[in-house]
XYZ file of C-alpha atoms in Angstrom:
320
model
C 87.109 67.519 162.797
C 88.189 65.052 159.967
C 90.539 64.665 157.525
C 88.408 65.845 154.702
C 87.462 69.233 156.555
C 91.313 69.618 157.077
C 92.245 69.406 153.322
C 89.437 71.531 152.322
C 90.891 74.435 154.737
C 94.103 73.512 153.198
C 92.617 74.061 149.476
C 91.357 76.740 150.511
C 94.353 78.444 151.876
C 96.217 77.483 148.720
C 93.523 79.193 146.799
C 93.647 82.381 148.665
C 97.339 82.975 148.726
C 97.327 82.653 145.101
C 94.651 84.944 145.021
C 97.146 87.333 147.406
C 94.396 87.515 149.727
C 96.449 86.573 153.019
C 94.287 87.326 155.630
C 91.737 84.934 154.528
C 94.620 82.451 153.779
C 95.561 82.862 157.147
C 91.615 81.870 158.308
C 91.830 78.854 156.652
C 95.666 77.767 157.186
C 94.939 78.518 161.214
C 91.545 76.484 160.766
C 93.062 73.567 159.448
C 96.054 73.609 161.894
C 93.506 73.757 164.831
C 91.770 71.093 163.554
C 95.037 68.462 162.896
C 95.903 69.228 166.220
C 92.471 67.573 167.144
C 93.569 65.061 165.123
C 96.747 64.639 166.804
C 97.986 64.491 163.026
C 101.849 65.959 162.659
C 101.496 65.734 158.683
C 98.582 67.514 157.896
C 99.330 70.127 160.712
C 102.831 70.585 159.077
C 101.276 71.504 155.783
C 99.103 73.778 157.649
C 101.892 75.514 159.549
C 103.673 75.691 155.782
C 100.851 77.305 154.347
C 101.120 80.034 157.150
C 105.201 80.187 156.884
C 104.899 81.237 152.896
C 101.826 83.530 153.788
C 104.427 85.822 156.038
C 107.361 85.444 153.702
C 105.360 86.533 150.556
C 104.523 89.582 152.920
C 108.115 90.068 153.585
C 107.026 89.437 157.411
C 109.655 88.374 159.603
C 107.816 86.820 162.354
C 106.722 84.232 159.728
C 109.906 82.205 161.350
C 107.759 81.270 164.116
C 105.466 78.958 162.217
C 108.429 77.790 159.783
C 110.318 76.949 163.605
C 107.468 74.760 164.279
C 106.739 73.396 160.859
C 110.163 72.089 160.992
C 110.020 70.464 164.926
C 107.083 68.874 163.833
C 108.257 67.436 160.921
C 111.345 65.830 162.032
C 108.613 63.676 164.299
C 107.094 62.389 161.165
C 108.646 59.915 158.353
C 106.757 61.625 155.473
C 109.641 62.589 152.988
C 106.999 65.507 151.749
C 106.595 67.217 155.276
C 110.472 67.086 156.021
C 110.911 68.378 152.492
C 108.519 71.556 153.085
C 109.698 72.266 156.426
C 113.345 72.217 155.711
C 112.162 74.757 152.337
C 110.116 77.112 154.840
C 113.069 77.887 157.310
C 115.701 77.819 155.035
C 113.986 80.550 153.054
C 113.728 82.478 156.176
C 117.450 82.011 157.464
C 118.515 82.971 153.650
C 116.246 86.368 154.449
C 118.050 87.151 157.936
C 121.476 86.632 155.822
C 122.241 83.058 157.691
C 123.089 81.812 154.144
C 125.203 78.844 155.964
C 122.315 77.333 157.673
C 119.956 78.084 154.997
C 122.411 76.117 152.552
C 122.392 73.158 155.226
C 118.704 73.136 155.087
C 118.324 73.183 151.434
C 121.011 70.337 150.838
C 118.493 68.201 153.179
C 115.668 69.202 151.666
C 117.578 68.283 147.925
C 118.441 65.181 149.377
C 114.939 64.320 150.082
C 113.531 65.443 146.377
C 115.804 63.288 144.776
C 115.180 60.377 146.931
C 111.855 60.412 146.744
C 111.886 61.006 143.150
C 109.937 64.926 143.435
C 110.905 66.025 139.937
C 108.670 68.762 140.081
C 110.776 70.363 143.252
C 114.374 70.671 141.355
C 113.879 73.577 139.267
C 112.581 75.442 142.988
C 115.495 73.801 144.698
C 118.735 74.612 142.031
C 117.098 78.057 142.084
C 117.435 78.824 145.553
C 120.264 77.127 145.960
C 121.928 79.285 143.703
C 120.876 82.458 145.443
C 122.427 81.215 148.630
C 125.637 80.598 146.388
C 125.394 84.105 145.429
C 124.996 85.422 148.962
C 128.133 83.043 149.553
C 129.441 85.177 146.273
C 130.526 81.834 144.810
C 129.145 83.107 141.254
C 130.381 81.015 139.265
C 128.524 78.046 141.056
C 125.384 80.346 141.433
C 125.508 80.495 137.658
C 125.509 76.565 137.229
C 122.714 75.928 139.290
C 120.480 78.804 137.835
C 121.227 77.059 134.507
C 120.035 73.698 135.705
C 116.892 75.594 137.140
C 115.833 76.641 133.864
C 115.432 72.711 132.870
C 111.688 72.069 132.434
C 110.424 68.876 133.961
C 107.153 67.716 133.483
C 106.088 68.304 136.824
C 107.566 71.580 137.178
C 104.780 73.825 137.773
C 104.618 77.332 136.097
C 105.334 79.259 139.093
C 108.526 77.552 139.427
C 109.393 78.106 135.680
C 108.697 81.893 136.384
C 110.823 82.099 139.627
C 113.932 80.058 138.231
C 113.864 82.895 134.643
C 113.531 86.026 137.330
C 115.880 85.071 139.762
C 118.423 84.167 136.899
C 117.603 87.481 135.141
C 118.100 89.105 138.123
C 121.554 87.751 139.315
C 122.643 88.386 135.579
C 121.440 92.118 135.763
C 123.692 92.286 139.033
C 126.657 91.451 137.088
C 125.871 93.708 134.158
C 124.847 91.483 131.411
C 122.001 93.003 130.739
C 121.255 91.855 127.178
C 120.770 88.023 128.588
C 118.678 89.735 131.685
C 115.879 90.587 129.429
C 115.869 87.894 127.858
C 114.833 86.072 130.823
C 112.858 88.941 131.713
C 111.083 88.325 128.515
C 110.256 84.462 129.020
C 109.259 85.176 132.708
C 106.979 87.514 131.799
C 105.303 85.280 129.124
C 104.942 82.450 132.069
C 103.063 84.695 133.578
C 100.498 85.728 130.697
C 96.799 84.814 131.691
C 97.738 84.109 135.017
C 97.168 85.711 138.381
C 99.916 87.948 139.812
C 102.263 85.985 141.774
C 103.748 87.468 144.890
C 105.728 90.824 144.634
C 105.571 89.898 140.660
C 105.893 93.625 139.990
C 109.518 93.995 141.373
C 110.673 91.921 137.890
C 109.554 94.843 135.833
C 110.938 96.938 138.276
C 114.492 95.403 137.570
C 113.804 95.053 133.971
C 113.593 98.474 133.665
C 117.170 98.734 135.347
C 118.360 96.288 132.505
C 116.443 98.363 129.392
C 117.724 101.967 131.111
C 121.420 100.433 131.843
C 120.955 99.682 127.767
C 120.042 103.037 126.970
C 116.278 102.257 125.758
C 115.000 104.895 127.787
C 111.662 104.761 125.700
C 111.083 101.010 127.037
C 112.231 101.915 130.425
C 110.159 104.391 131.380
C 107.144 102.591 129.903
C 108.029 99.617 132.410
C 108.675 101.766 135.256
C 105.212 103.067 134.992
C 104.019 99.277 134.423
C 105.917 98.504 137.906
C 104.295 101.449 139.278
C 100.710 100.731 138.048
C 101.785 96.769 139.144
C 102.841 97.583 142.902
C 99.979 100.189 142.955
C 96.974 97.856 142.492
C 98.659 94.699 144.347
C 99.308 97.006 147.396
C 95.398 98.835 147.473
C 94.120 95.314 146.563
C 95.885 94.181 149.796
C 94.845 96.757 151.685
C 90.961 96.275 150.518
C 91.281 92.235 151.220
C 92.753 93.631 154.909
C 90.167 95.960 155.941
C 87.302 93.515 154.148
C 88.568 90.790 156.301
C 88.817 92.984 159.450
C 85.369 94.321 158.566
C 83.994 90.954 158.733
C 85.593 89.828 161.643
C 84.235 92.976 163.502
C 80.926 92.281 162.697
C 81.238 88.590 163.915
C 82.807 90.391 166.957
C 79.579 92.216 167.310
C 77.603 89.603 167.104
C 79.526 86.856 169.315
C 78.982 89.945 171.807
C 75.371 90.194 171.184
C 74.789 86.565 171.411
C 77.021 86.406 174.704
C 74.617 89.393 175.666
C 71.390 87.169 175.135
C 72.981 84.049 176.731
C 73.508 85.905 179.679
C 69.992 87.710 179.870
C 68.909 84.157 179.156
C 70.923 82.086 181.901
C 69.688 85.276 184.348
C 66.135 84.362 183.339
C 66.734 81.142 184.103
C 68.374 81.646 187.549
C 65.493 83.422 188.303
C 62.743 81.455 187.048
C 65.375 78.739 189.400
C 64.804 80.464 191.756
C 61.317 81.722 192.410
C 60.557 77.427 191.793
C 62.993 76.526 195.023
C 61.151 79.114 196.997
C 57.743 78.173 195.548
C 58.822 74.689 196.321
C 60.262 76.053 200.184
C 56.800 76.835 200.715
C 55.090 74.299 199.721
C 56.872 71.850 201.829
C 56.232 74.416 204.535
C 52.495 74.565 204.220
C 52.256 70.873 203.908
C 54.311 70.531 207.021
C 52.211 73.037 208.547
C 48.973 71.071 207.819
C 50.666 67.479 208.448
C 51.422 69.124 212.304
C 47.556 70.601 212.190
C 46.141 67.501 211.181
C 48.323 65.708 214.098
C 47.180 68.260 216.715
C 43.908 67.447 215.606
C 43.934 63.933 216.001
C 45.833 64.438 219.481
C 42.904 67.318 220.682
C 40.200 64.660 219.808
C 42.080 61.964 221.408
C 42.544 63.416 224.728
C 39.174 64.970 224.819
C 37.657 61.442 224.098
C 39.652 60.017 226.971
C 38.660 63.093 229.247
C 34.797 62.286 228.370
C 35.487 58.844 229.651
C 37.676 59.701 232.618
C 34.441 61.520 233.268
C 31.874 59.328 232.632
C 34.001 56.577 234.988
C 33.307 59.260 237.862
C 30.212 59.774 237.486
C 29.478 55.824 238.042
């Protein structure tokens, strides 16, 4: 392991949840974590851990809180501003999902704190936009509203996804509370973000609510047309996930099969080997056997020759 094999795994996660293709995302974020831990790296296996946190929440996956639990523990042992920032996100996104909007809002004040200290730009309009959907959990609307507003403040280094996410979410709350002339609006600029682009996440639940906000307005012509769009949308993200999942279980079947082949021949081949072990100790067994047999022939020999010599002369003395 290295730290160049770790950030490829990591780009390569990255790519593939873009890509919505979680489980080889998950490969590659598990991968990488295995190898920081070899390592003994808390940063790098903190991004890793990330990685797999988002993969579960983008599938709406619960038991995601696991890895965002340990992203976080293993962040607070580090002094990197980035992995305390990511790990405080992670949970707090989950907490905000079981309807613990306190501690969520506790969690994203830390990890605000940390943006702005360390000067992360490109995090605010991710950070007012969340922050404002734990407000309006909290049904302090008025605040929600403010922060949503600053979230739709383009920094330089606010990446697209972001700009998308802070126009839905806003578009969204303001379809809640019935304005839904300003919803499309947003609806509108969120869905030009998104133009050229691969899908992100669950994108197809904004037309879904868009065409709440055109049907509320009584455009039932434009409504309908976007409910089929969400249909056709949620369709095709939901079969392409499925084909990704039974690809990827496909493939690791067949590496099943042939781990279990190869285990197969190792075995034949360490039996061969006993074997082969074997018949050589016993061939050896012998060996020493028959030399010690013709050693203790020899000996006798010698001995026979000896005492018939002295028997010739005991003789011979006798005679004279």
């Amino acid at each position: 392991a290295s730290p160049a094999a770790v950030w490829l795994h990591i780009a390569l996660a990255e790519y593939y949840i873009s890509d919505i293709d979680y489980p080889k995302a998950t490969d590659h974020a598990l991968e990488s974590l295995k190898m920081a831990e070899q390592l003994h790296s808390d940063d790098l296996a903190v991004i890793a851990l990330s990685q797999l946190a988002r993969i579960y929440s983008n599938k709406e996956d619960a038991s995601g809180i696991r890895w965002a639990r340990q992203c976080w523990r293993r962040a607070e042992k580090t002094h990197s501003p980035s992995s305390r920032y990511l790990a405080n996100v992670n949970l707090g996104v989950y907490l905000l999902k079981e309807g613990d909007s306190q501690q969520a809002q506790a969690l994203f004040a830390k990890a605000d704190s940390i943006a702005h200290k360390a000067g992360m730009m490109g995090e605010y309009s991710y950070l007012y936009t969340f922050r404002a959907e734990i407000l309006v959990r909290l049904r302090r609307y008025e605040d929600a509203e403010r922060y949503f507003r600053l979230a739709l403040v383009d920094y330089d280094y606010t990446v697209p996804r972001d700009r998308w996410y802070a126009r839905a979410s806003y578009a969204n709350f303001l379809n809640s509370r019935h304005r839904y002339r300003e919803a499309l609006s947003l609806f509108q600029q969120a869905e030009s973000l998104a133009v050229g682009r691969k899908p992100y996440a669950q994108e197809y639940y904004v037309r879904l609510k868009k065409a709440e906000a055109l049907e509320a307005l009584g455009n039932y012509t434009d409504a309908l047309e976007t409910y089929k769009e969400y249909h056709q949308l949620s369709t095709e993200a939901m079969s392409a996930e499925k084909e990704k999942e039974i690809a990827g279980l496909e493939v690791r079947y067949r590496l099943a099969e042939q781990e279990s082949l190869n285990s197969r021949q190792a075995a034949e081949l360490m039996r061969k080997k006993r074997d082969l072990t074997l018949a050589l100790a016993v061939c050896v067994i012998l060996a020493m056997i028959l030399v010690a047999f013709v050693i203790f022939h020899i000996k006798r020999l010698h001995y026979s020759r000896r005492m018939t010599d002295i028997n010739v002369k005991a003789a011979s003395y006798e005679r004279q």
